[in-house]
Short mmCIF file of N, CA and C in Angstrom, two decimals:
data_model
loop_
_atom_site.label_atom_id
_atom_site.label_comp_id
_atom_site.label_asym_id
_atom_site.label_seq_id
_atom_site.Cartn_x
_atom_site.Cartn_y
_atom_site.Cartn_z
N UNK A 1 -36.33 140.82 -2.87
CA UNK A 1 -36.72 141.26 -1.58
C UNK A 1 -36.17 140.31 -0.52
N UNK A 2 -36.28 139.03 -0.83
CA UNK A 2 -35.78 138.04 0.09
C UNK A 2 -34.27 138.23 0.26
N UNK A 3 -33.61 138.54 -0.79
CA UNK A 3 -32.18 138.76 -0.74
C UNK A 3 -31.89 139.98 0.10
N UNK A 4 -32.70 141.01 0.03
CA UNK A 4 -32.53 142.23 0.79
C UNK A 4 -32.68 141.94 2.28
N UNK A 5 -33.65 141.08 2.67
CA UNK A 5 -33.85 140.72 4.07
C UNK A 5 -32.62 139.95 4.58
N UNK A 6 -32.11 139.09 3.73
CA UNK A 6 -30.94 138.30 4.15
C UNK A 6 -29.75 139.23 4.34
N UNK A 7 -29.56 140.19 3.45
CA UNK A 7 -28.46 141.13 3.58
C UNK A 7 -28.61 142.00 4.83
N UNK A 8 -29.82 142.46 5.10
CA UNK A 8 -30.06 143.30 6.27
C UNK A 8 -29.87 142.48 7.55
N UNK A 9 -30.34 141.25 7.53
CA UNK A 9 -30.17 140.39 8.68
C UNK A 9 -28.68 140.11 8.91
N UNK A 10 -27.95 139.88 7.84
CA UNK A 10 -26.50 139.67 7.95
C UNK A 10 -25.80 140.89 8.49
N UNK A 11 -26.20 142.07 8.02
CA UNK A 11 -25.60 143.31 8.50
C UNK A 11 -25.91 143.52 9.97
N UNK A 12 -27.15 143.20 10.37
CA UNK A 12 -27.54 143.34 11.78
C UNK A 12 -26.72 142.39 12.65
N UNK A 13 -26.54 141.17 12.20
CA UNK A 13 -25.74 140.19 12.95
C UNK A 13 -24.29 140.68 13.04
N UNK A 14 -23.76 141.24 11.97
CA UNK A 14 -22.39 141.74 11.97
C UNK A 14 -22.23 142.88 12.97
N UNK A 15 -23.18 143.80 13.01
CA UNK A 15 -23.13 144.92 13.94
C UNK A 15 -23.23 144.42 15.37
N UNK A 16 -24.16 143.52 15.64
CA UNK A 16 -24.32 142.98 16.99
C UNK A 16 -23.06 142.20 17.38
N UNK A 17 -22.54 141.40 16.49
CA UNK A 17 -21.33 140.60 16.76
C UNK A 17 -20.13 141.48 17.04
N UNK A 18 -19.98 142.56 16.28
CA UNK A 18 -18.83 143.42 16.50
C UNK A 18 -18.97 144.15 17.83
N UNK A 19 -20.16 144.41 18.26
CA UNK A 19 -20.39 145.05 19.56
C UNK A 19 -19.98 144.13 20.69
N UNK A 20 -20.21 142.86 20.53
CA UNK A 20 -19.84 141.90 21.56
C UNK A 20 -18.32 141.78 21.61
N UNK A 21 -17.66 141.72 20.50
CA UNK A 21 -16.22 141.58 20.43
C UNK A 21 -15.54 142.83 20.97
N UNK A 22 -16.10 143.98 20.73
CA UNK A 22 -15.47 145.24 21.11
C UNK A 22 -15.79 145.66 22.54
N UNK A 23 -16.71 144.97 23.20
CA UNK A 23 -16.99 145.34 24.58
C UNK A 23 -15.78 145.00 25.44
N UNK A 24 -15.45 145.88 26.41
CA UNK A 24 -14.34 145.60 27.30
C UNK A 24 -14.88 145.14 28.65
N UNK A 25 -14.04 144.42 29.38
CA UNK A 25 -14.42 143.96 30.70
C UNK A 25 -14.47 145.15 31.64
N UNK A 26 -15.12 145.01 32.76
CA UNK A 26 -15.19 146.09 33.73
C UNK A 26 -13.78 146.38 34.24
N UNK A 27 -13.38 147.66 34.29
CA UNK A 27 -12.05 148.06 34.75
C UNK A 27 -12.04 148.14 36.28
N UNK A 28 -10.86 147.95 36.88
CA UNK A 28 -10.70 148.07 38.32
C UNK A 28 -9.53 149.01 38.60
N UNK A 29 -9.63 149.77 39.68
CA UNK A 29 -8.59 150.71 40.08
C UNK A 29 -8.34 150.56 41.57
N UNK A 30 -7.09 150.64 41.95
CA UNK A 30 -6.73 150.63 43.36
C UNK A 30 -5.59 151.62 43.54
N UNK A 31 -5.42 152.09 44.75
CA UNK A 31 -4.35 153.06 45.06
C UNK A 31 -3.08 152.31 45.44
N UNK A 32 -1.95 152.69 44.88
CA UNK A 32 -0.64 152.12 45.18
C UNK A 32 0.07 153.06 46.13
N UNK A 33 0.49 152.55 47.29
CA UNK A 33 1.27 153.37 48.22
C UNK A 33 2.66 153.57 47.65
N UNK A 34 3.21 154.76 47.80
CA UNK A 34 4.54 155.10 47.31
C UNK A 34 5.31 155.69 48.48
N UNK A 35 6.59 155.27 48.61
CA UNK A 35 7.37 155.72 49.75
C UNK A 35 8.81 155.92 49.32
N UNK A 36 9.47 156.88 49.92
CA UNK A 36 10.91 157.10 49.74
C UNK A 36 11.45 157.57 51.07
N UNK A 37 12.71 157.28 51.31
CA UNK A 37 13.34 157.73 52.56
C UNK A 37 14.67 158.38 52.20
N UNK A 38 14.81 159.62 52.55
CA UNK A 38 16.07 160.33 52.33
C UNK A 38 16.87 160.20 53.62
N UNK A 39 18.05 159.59 53.51
CA UNK A 39 18.87 159.32 54.67
C UNK A 39 19.77 160.49 55.01
N UNK A 40 20.05 160.62 56.29
CA UNK A 40 21.07 161.58 56.72
C UNK A 40 22.41 161.13 56.15
N UNK A 41 23.28 162.05 55.93
CA UNK A 41 24.61 161.71 55.44
C UNK A 41 25.35 160.91 56.51
N UNK A 42 26.14 159.94 56.07
CA UNK A 42 27.02 159.22 56.99
C UNK A 42 28.11 160.20 57.42
N UNK A 43 28.43 160.19 58.70
CA UNK A 43 29.54 161.02 59.17
C UNK A 43 30.58 160.12 59.83
N UNK A 44 31.83 160.50 59.72
CA UNK A 44 32.91 159.78 60.37
C UNK A 44 33.91 160.79 60.91
N UNK A 45 34.25 160.62 62.18
CA UNK A 45 35.22 161.49 62.84
C UNK A 45 36.20 160.60 63.58
N UNK A 46 37.45 160.60 63.14
CA UNK A 46 38.46 159.78 63.79
C UNK A 46 38.97 160.52 65.03
N UNK A 47 39.00 159.78 66.15
CA UNK A 47 39.29 160.40 67.44
C UNK A 47 40.59 159.94 68.07
N UNK A 48 40.97 158.69 67.91
CA UNK A 48 42.20 158.16 68.50
C UNK A 48 43.10 157.64 67.40
N UNK A 49 44.39 158.03 67.45
CA UNK A 49 45.31 157.57 66.42
C UNK A 49 45.66 156.10 66.59
N UNK A 50 46.01 155.48 65.49
CA UNK A 50 46.52 154.11 65.47
C UNK A 50 48.02 154.21 65.68
N UNK A 51 48.53 153.59 66.75
CA UNK A 51 49.94 153.73 67.08
C UNK A 51 50.58 152.34 67.21
N UNK A 52 51.75 152.17 66.59
CA UNK A 52 52.45 150.89 66.60
C UNK A 52 53.54 150.83 67.67
N UNK A 53 53.81 151.91 68.38
CA UNK A 53 54.78 151.89 69.47
C UNK A 53 56.22 151.95 68.99
N UNK A 54 57.14 151.52 69.86
CA UNK A 54 58.58 151.54 69.58
C UNK A 54 58.98 150.33 68.75
N UNK A 55 59.83 150.59 67.74
CA UNK A 55 60.34 149.52 66.87
C UNK A 55 61.86 149.62 66.80
N UNK A 56 62.51 148.47 66.61
CA UNK A 56 63.98 148.41 66.59
C UNK A 56 64.53 148.73 65.21
N UNK A 57 65.58 149.54 65.18
CA UNK A 57 66.29 149.88 63.95
C UNK A 57 66.93 148.62 63.36
N UNK A 58 66.81 148.45 62.05
CA UNK A 58 67.47 147.35 61.35
C UNK A 58 66.73 146.02 61.38
N UNK A 59 65.58 145.96 62.02
CA UNK A 59 64.80 144.72 62.07
C UNK A 59 63.65 144.80 61.07
N UNK A 60 63.35 143.67 60.44
CA UNK A 60 62.26 143.61 59.46
C UNK A 60 61.13 142.75 59.99
N UNK A 61 59.94 143.01 59.48
CA UNK A 61 58.78 142.20 59.85
C UNK A 61 57.50 143.01 59.76
N UNK A 62 56.45 142.42 60.25
CA UNK A 62 55.14 143.07 60.27
C UNK A 62 54.67 143.18 61.70
N UNK A 63 54.22 144.38 62.08
CA UNK A 63 53.64 144.62 63.41
C UNK A 63 52.14 144.77 63.21
N UNK A 64 51.37 144.07 64.03
CA UNK A 64 49.91 144.12 63.94
C UNK A 64 49.35 144.68 65.23
N UNK A 65 48.47 145.66 65.09
CA UNK A 65 47.68 146.16 66.22
C UNK A 65 46.27 145.64 65.97
N UNK A 66 45.70 144.92 66.96
CA UNK A 66 44.33 144.41 66.79
C UNK A 66 43.32 145.43 67.28
N UNK A 67 42.05 145.14 67.10
CA UNK A 67 41.01 146.11 67.46
C UNK A 67 40.86 146.30 68.96
N UNK A 68 41.43 145.40 69.75
CA UNK A 68 41.39 145.55 71.21
C UNK A 68 42.62 146.30 71.71
N UNK A 69 43.52 146.70 70.81
CA UNK A 69 44.71 147.45 71.19
C UNK A 69 45.92 146.57 71.48
N UNK A 70 45.81 145.27 71.23
CA UNK A 70 46.95 144.38 71.43
C UNK A 70 47.93 144.48 70.28
N UNK A 71 49.20 144.14 70.57
CA UNK A 71 50.24 144.22 69.54
C UNK A 71 50.91 142.86 69.39
N UNK A 72 51.16 142.47 68.15
CA UNK A 72 51.90 141.25 67.84
C UNK A 72 52.82 141.55 66.67
N UNK A 73 53.78 140.65 66.45
CA UNK A 73 54.75 140.88 65.39
C UNK A 73 55.20 139.56 64.80
N UNK A 74 55.71 139.63 63.57
CA UNK A 74 56.24 138.43 62.91
C UNK A 74 57.70 138.20 63.27
N UNK A 75 58.36 139.19 63.87
CA UNK A 75 59.75 139.10 64.29
C UNK A 75 59.82 139.70 65.70
N UNK A 76 60.06 138.87 66.71
CA UNK A 76 60.04 139.35 68.09
C UNK A 76 61.10 140.41 68.36
N UNK A 77 62.15 140.47 67.55
CA UNK A 77 63.19 141.49 67.74
C UNK A 77 62.78 142.85 67.19
N UNK A 78 61.67 142.90 66.45
CA UNK A 78 61.22 144.15 65.83
C UNK A 78 60.60 145.12 66.84
N UNK A 79 59.83 144.61 67.79
CA UNK A 79 59.15 145.50 68.74
C UNK A 79 60.00 145.66 70.00
N UNK A 80 59.91 146.85 70.59
CA UNK A 80 60.62 147.18 71.82
C UNK A 80 59.56 147.49 72.87
N UNK A 81 59.70 146.91 74.07
CA UNK A 81 58.72 147.22 75.13
C UNK A 81 58.71 148.72 75.43
N UNK A 82 57.59 149.18 75.92
CA UNK A 82 57.44 150.59 76.23
C UNK A 82 56.90 151.34 75.02
N UNK A 83 56.77 152.60 75.18
CA UNK A 83 56.14 153.37 74.12
C UNK A 83 54.66 153.03 74.08
N UNK A 84 53.87 153.90 73.57
CA UNK A 84 52.44 153.61 73.55
C UNK A 84 52.05 153.03 72.20
N UNK A 85 51.29 151.98 72.25
CA UNK A 85 50.69 151.43 71.04
C UNK A 85 49.21 151.23 71.34
N UNK A 86 48.40 151.45 70.34
CA UNK A 86 46.95 151.35 70.53
C UNK A 86 46.25 151.23 69.20
N UNK A 87 45.02 150.69 69.27
CA UNK A 87 44.16 150.67 68.08
C UNK A 87 43.64 152.08 67.86
N UNK A 88 43.26 152.37 66.62
CA UNK A 88 42.67 153.65 66.29
C UNK A 88 41.17 153.60 66.58
N UNK A 89 40.54 154.74 66.54
CA UNK A 89 39.10 154.81 66.78
C UNK A 89 38.49 155.94 65.96
N UNK A 90 37.34 155.64 65.37
CA UNK A 90 36.56 156.64 64.64
C UNK A 90 35.11 156.52 65.06
N UNK A 91 34.43 157.66 65.22
CA UNK A 91 33.00 157.66 65.49
C UNK A 91 32.26 157.74 64.17
N UNK A 92 31.37 156.77 63.93
CA UNK A 92 30.61 156.70 62.68
C UNK A 92 29.13 156.84 63.01
N UNK A 93 28.45 157.73 62.29
CA UNK A 93 27.02 157.93 62.48
C UNK A 93 26.30 157.67 61.16
N UNK A 94 25.28 156.82 61.22
CA UNK A 94 24.43 156.54 60.07
C UNK A 94 23.00 156.35 60.55
N UNK A 95 22.04 156.46 59.65
CA UNK A 95 20.63 156.32 60.03
C UNK A 95 20.36 154.96 60.67
N UNK A 96 19.41 154.96 61.59
CA UNK A 96 19.05 153.77 62.34
C UNK A 96 18.65 152.61 61.41
N UNK A 97 19.22 151.45 61.66
CA UNK A 97 18.96 150.17 60.98
C UNK A 97 19.44 150.12 59.53
N UNK A 98 20.18 151.11 59.07
CA UNK A 98 20.67 151.09 57.69
C UNK A 98 22.10 150.55 57.69
N UNK A 99 22.37 149.59 56.80
CA UNK A 99 23.68 148.95 56.75
C UNK A 99 24.70 149.89 56.11
N UNK A 100 25.87 149.96 56.76
CA UNK A 100 26.99 150.74 56.25
C UNK A 100 28.18 149.81 56.07
N UNK A 101 29.16 150.27 55.32
CA UNK A 101 30.39 149.51 55.13
C UNK A 101 31.56 150.42 55.48
N UNK A 102 32.48 149.88 56.29
CA UNK A 102 33.66 150.62 56.72
C UNK A 102 34.87 150.02 56.01
N UNK A 103 35.70 150.85 55.40
CA UNK A 103 36.91 150.37 54.74
C UNK A 103 38.09 151.27 55.10
N UNK A 104 39.26 150.69 55.00
CA UNK A 104 40.50 151.45 55.18
C UNK A 104 41.31 151.36 53.91
N UNK A 105 41.85 152.47 53.48
CA UNK A 105 42.68 152.50 52.28
C UNK A 105 44.14 152.36 52.68
N UNK A 106 44.84 151.34 52.17
CA UNK A 106 46.26 151.20 52.50
C UNK A 106 47.01 152.49 52.20
N UNK A 107 47.98 152.77 53.04
CA UNK A 107 48.75 154.00 52.86
C UNK A 107 50.13 153.86 53.45
N UNK A 108 50.80 154.97 53.62
CA UNK A 108 52.16 154.97 54.16
C UNK A 108 52.29 156.03 55.23
N UNK A 109 53.28 155.82 56.10
CA UNK A 109 53.71 156.85 57.04
C UNK A 109 55.19 157.08 56.77
N UNK A 110 55.66 158.28 57.06
CA UNK A 110 57.03 158.63 56.68
C UNK A 110 57.74 159.43 57.78
N UNK A 111 59.06 159.36 57.77
CA UNK A 111 59.88 160.22 58.65
C UNK A 111 60.49 161.36 57.84
N UNK A 112 60.03 161.53 56.62
CA UNK A 112 60.55 162.56 55.72
C UNK A 112 61.52 162.00 54.71
N UNK A 113 62.08 160.84 55.00
CA UNK A 113 63.04 160.20 54.10
C UNK A 113 62.55 158.82 53.68
N UNK A 114 62.16 158.03 54.65
CA UNK A 114 61.73 156.65 54.41
C UNK A 114 60.24 156.51 54.69
N UNK A 115 59.65 155.44 54.16
CA UNK A 115 58.22 155.19 54.36
C UNK A 115 57.99 153.78 54.87
N UNK A 116 56.91 153.61 55.60
CA UNK A 116 56.43 152.32 56.08
C UNK A 116 55.00 152.14 55.58
N UNK A 117 54.64 150.94 55.16
CA UNK A 117 53.30 150.65 54.63
C UNK A 117 52.35 150.24 55.75
N UNK A 118 51.13 150.81 55.70
CA UNK A 118 50.05 150.46 56.62
C UNK A 118 48.95 149.83 55.78
N UNK A 119 48.51 148.60 56.18
CA UNK A 119 47.48 147.91 55.40
C UNK A 119 46.76 146.88 56.26
N UNK A 120 45.92 146.07 55.63
CA UNK A 120 45.17 144.98 56.29
C UNK A 120 44.38 145.47 57.51
N UNK A 121 43.50 146.40 57.29
CA UNK A 121 42.72 146.99 58.38
C UNK A 121 41.70 145.99 58.93
N UNK A 122 41.52 146.05 60.25
CA UNK A 122 40.46 145.29 60.91
C UNK A 122 39.60 146.26 61.69
N UNK A 123 38.34 145.88 61.92
CA UNK A 123 37.37 146.79 62.53
C UNK A 123 36.54 146.05 63.58
N UNK A 124 36.06 146.80 64.56
CA UNK A 124 35.14 146.25 65.56
C UNK A 124 34.28 147.39 66.08
N UNK A 125 33.07 147.05 66.49
CA UNK A 125 32.18 148.03 67.09
C UNK A 125 31.18 147.32 68.00
N UNK A 126 30.44 148.06 68.82
CA UNK A 126 29.49 147.42 69.72
C UNK A 126 28.30 146.79 69.00
N UNK A 127 28.07 147.16 67.74
CA UNK A 127 26.91 146.66 66.99
C UNK A 127 27.24 145.35 66.26
N UNK A 128 28.47 145.22 65.77
CA UNK A 128 28.83 144.07 64.95
C UNK A 128 29.80 143.14 65.66
N UNK A 129 30.49 142.37 64.87
CA UNK A 129 31.53 141.47 65.37
C UNK A 129 32.83 141.83 64.65
N UNK A 130 33.98 141.60 65.28
CA UNK A 130 35.24 141.98 64.64
C UNK A 130 35.37 141.37 63.25
N UNK A 131 35.99 142.12 62.36
CA UNK A 131 36.19 141.62 61.00
C UNK A 131 37.12 142.49 60.21
N UNK A 132 37.48 142.01 59.04
CA UNK A 132 38.34 142.77 58.15
C UNK A 132 37.48 143.61 57.23
N UNK A 133 38.08 144.62 56.61
CA UNK A 133 37.35 145.47 55.68
C UNK A 133 37.19 144.80 54.34
N UNK A 134 36.16 145.10 53.56
CA UNK A 134 35.09 146.01 53.96
C UNK A 134 34.24 145.40 55.09
N UNK A 135 34.02 146.20 56.09
CA UNK A 135 33.38 145.76 57.32
C UNK A 135 31.94 146.26 57.36
N UNK A 136 30.95 145.35 57.43
CA UNK A 136 29.56 145.80 57.50
C UNK A 136 29.15 146.12 58.93
N UNK A 137 28.43 147.18 59.12
CA UNK A 137 27.86 147.52 60.42
C UNK A 137 26.51 148.19 60.16
N UNK A 138 25.73 148.36 61.20
CA UNK A 138 24.39 148.93 61.05
C UNK A 138 24.31 150.23 61.83
N UNK A 139 23.79 151.26 61.18
CA UNK A 139 23.64 152.56 61.83
C UNK A 139 22.65 152.48 62.98
N UNK A 140 22.88 153.32 63.99
CA UNK A 140 21.98 153.37 65.14
C UNK A 140 21.28 154.73 65.25
N UNK A 141 21.67 155.67 64.39
CA UNK A 141 21.14 157.02 64.49
C UNK A 141 22.00 157.89 65.38
N UNK A 142 22.95 157.28 66.08
CA UNK A 142 23.88 158.00 66.95
C UNK A 142 25.30 157.56 66.59
N UNK A 143 26.28 158.28 67.11
CA UNK A 143 27.68 157.94 66.84
C UNK A 143 28.02 156.60 67.49
N UNK A 144 28.69 155.74 66.71
CA UNK A 144 29.17 154.45 67.20
C UNK A 144 30.68 154.45 67.06
N UNK A 145 31.39 154.12 68.14
CA UNK A 145 32.85 154.09 68.10
C UNK A 145 33.31 152.80 67.43
N UNK A 146 34.03 152.94 66.33
CA UNK A 146 34.60 151.82 65.60
C UNK A 146 36.09 151.77 65.96
N UNK A 147 36.56 150.64 66.49
CA UNK A 147 37.99 150.51 66.75
C UNK A 147 38.65 149.90 65.52
N UNK A 148 39.88 150.31 65.26
CA UNK A 148 40.56 149.96 64.02
C UNK A 148 41.96 149.45 64.32
N UNK A 149 42.26 148.30 63.76
CA UNK A 149 43.60 147.75 63.82
C UNK A 149 44.17 147.69 62.41
N UNK A 150 45.46 147.39 62.30
CA UNK A 150 46.09 147.31 60.98
C UNK A 150 47.47 146.68 61.14
N UNK A 151 48.09 146.44 60.00
CA UNK A 151 49.47 145.95 59.93
C UNK A 151 50.39 147.09 59.51
N UNK A 152 51.60 147.09 60.06
CA UNK A 152 52.67 147.99 59.64
C UNK A 152 53.80 147.11 59.13
N UNK A 153 54.21 147.33 57.90
CA UNK A 153 55.25 146.52 57.27
C UNK A 153 56.57 147.28 57.33
N UNK A 154 57.57 146.64 57.95
CA UNK A 154 58.89 147.26 58.13
C UNK A 154 59.91 146.43 57.36
N UNK A 155 60.65 147.07 56.44
CA UNK A 155 61.63 146.37 55.63
C UNK A 155 62.94 146.13 56.39
N UNK A 156 63.22 146.94 57.39
CA UNK A 156 64.46 146.81 58.14
C UNK A 156 65.58 147.70 57.62
N UNK A 157 65.32 148.41 56.54
CA UNK A 157 66.34 149.29 55.95
C UNK A 157 66.02 150.77 56.20
N UNK A 158 64.93 151.04 56.91
CA UNK A 158 64.51 152.42 57.15
C UNK A 158 65.41 153.06 58.21
N UNK A 159 65.51 154.38 58.15
CA UNK A 159 66.29 155.13 59.13
C UNK A 159 65.47 155.36 60.40
N UNK A 160 66.18 155.71 61.48
CA UNK A 160 65.52 156.01 62.75
C UNK A 160 64.72 157.30 62.63
N UNK A 161 63.70 157.45 63.43
CA UNK A 161 62.91 158.68 63.46
C UNK A 161 61.45 158.38 63.74
N UNK A 162 60.70 159.45 63.87
CA UNK A 162 59.27 159.32 64.10
C UNK A 162 58.57 159.31 62.75
N UNK A 163 57.78 158.29 62.51
CA UNK A 163 57.06 158.13 61.24
C UNK A 163 55.61 158.56 61.46
N UNK A 164 55.14 159.48 60.63
CA UNK A 164 53.79 160.02 60.75
C UNK A 164 53.10 159.98 59.39
N UNK A 165 51.79 159.99 59.43
CA UNK A 165 51.00 160.06 58.21
C UNK A 165 49.54 159.78 58.53
N UNK A 166 48.75 159.72 57.49
CA UNK A 166 47.33 159.41 57.65
C UNK A 166 46.93 158.38 56.61
N UNK A 167 45.87 157.67 56.91
CA UNK A 167 45.23 156.77 55.95
C UNK A 167 43.75 157.12 55.94
N UNK A 168 43.09 156.81 54.88
CA UNK A 168 41.65 157.11 54.77
C UNK A 168 40.83 155.95 55.30
N UNK A 169 39.90 156.28 56.21
CA UNK A 169 38.89 155.35 56.69
C UNK A 169 37.56 155.87 56.14
N UNK A 170 36.83 155.02 55.44
CA UNK A 170 35.61 155.44 54.75
C UNK A 170 34.41 154.67 55.30
N UNK A 171 33.31 155.37 55.50
CA UNK A 171 32.03 154.77 55.89
C UNK A 171 31.01 155.18 54.84
N UNK A 172 30.23 154.20 54.36
CA UNK A 172 29.25 154.49 53.30
C UNK A 172 28.06 153.53 53.44
N UNK A 173 26.88 154.01 53.08
CA UNK A 173 25.71 153.14 53.06
C UNK A 173 25.86 152.08 51.98
N UNK A 174 25.29 150.92 52.22
CA UNK A 174 25.34 149.83 51.25
C UNK A 174 23.96 149.43 50.81
#
């Protein structure tokens, strides 16, 4: 009988002990705020062409148009006064306060026979400071005029004529 009491007491202690071990702490719950923002698509519309002006036949060098529309060259005999030269311009629209990146893809212009390389794009806008691509700028929610400069590489062996073409200017959220 005494053994039976000890066994029952042991079983009772085991049941009580397991209840203490298996009890869980009080749970807590709170609400987590969740947010997402779907941005308007970035738009870009190029409005003013990038023009290098008059160049001399048979001269080699690089002509640079800066973002303010100034022209310089590595060979003073390459450029001819007159003719219009100017920086290019594109209107870029992105959501307010969202960072975008502007880049220019090197390309060529041609007279149908020969080609000239356009590269080393530079950018400026009222929101940022002048810089080379990839160029960071911040959207305002409205169109911002980005001025664009670049280099034109002339080998000196190209034929006379009007050289035309396009290059890609890209604006994208970052």
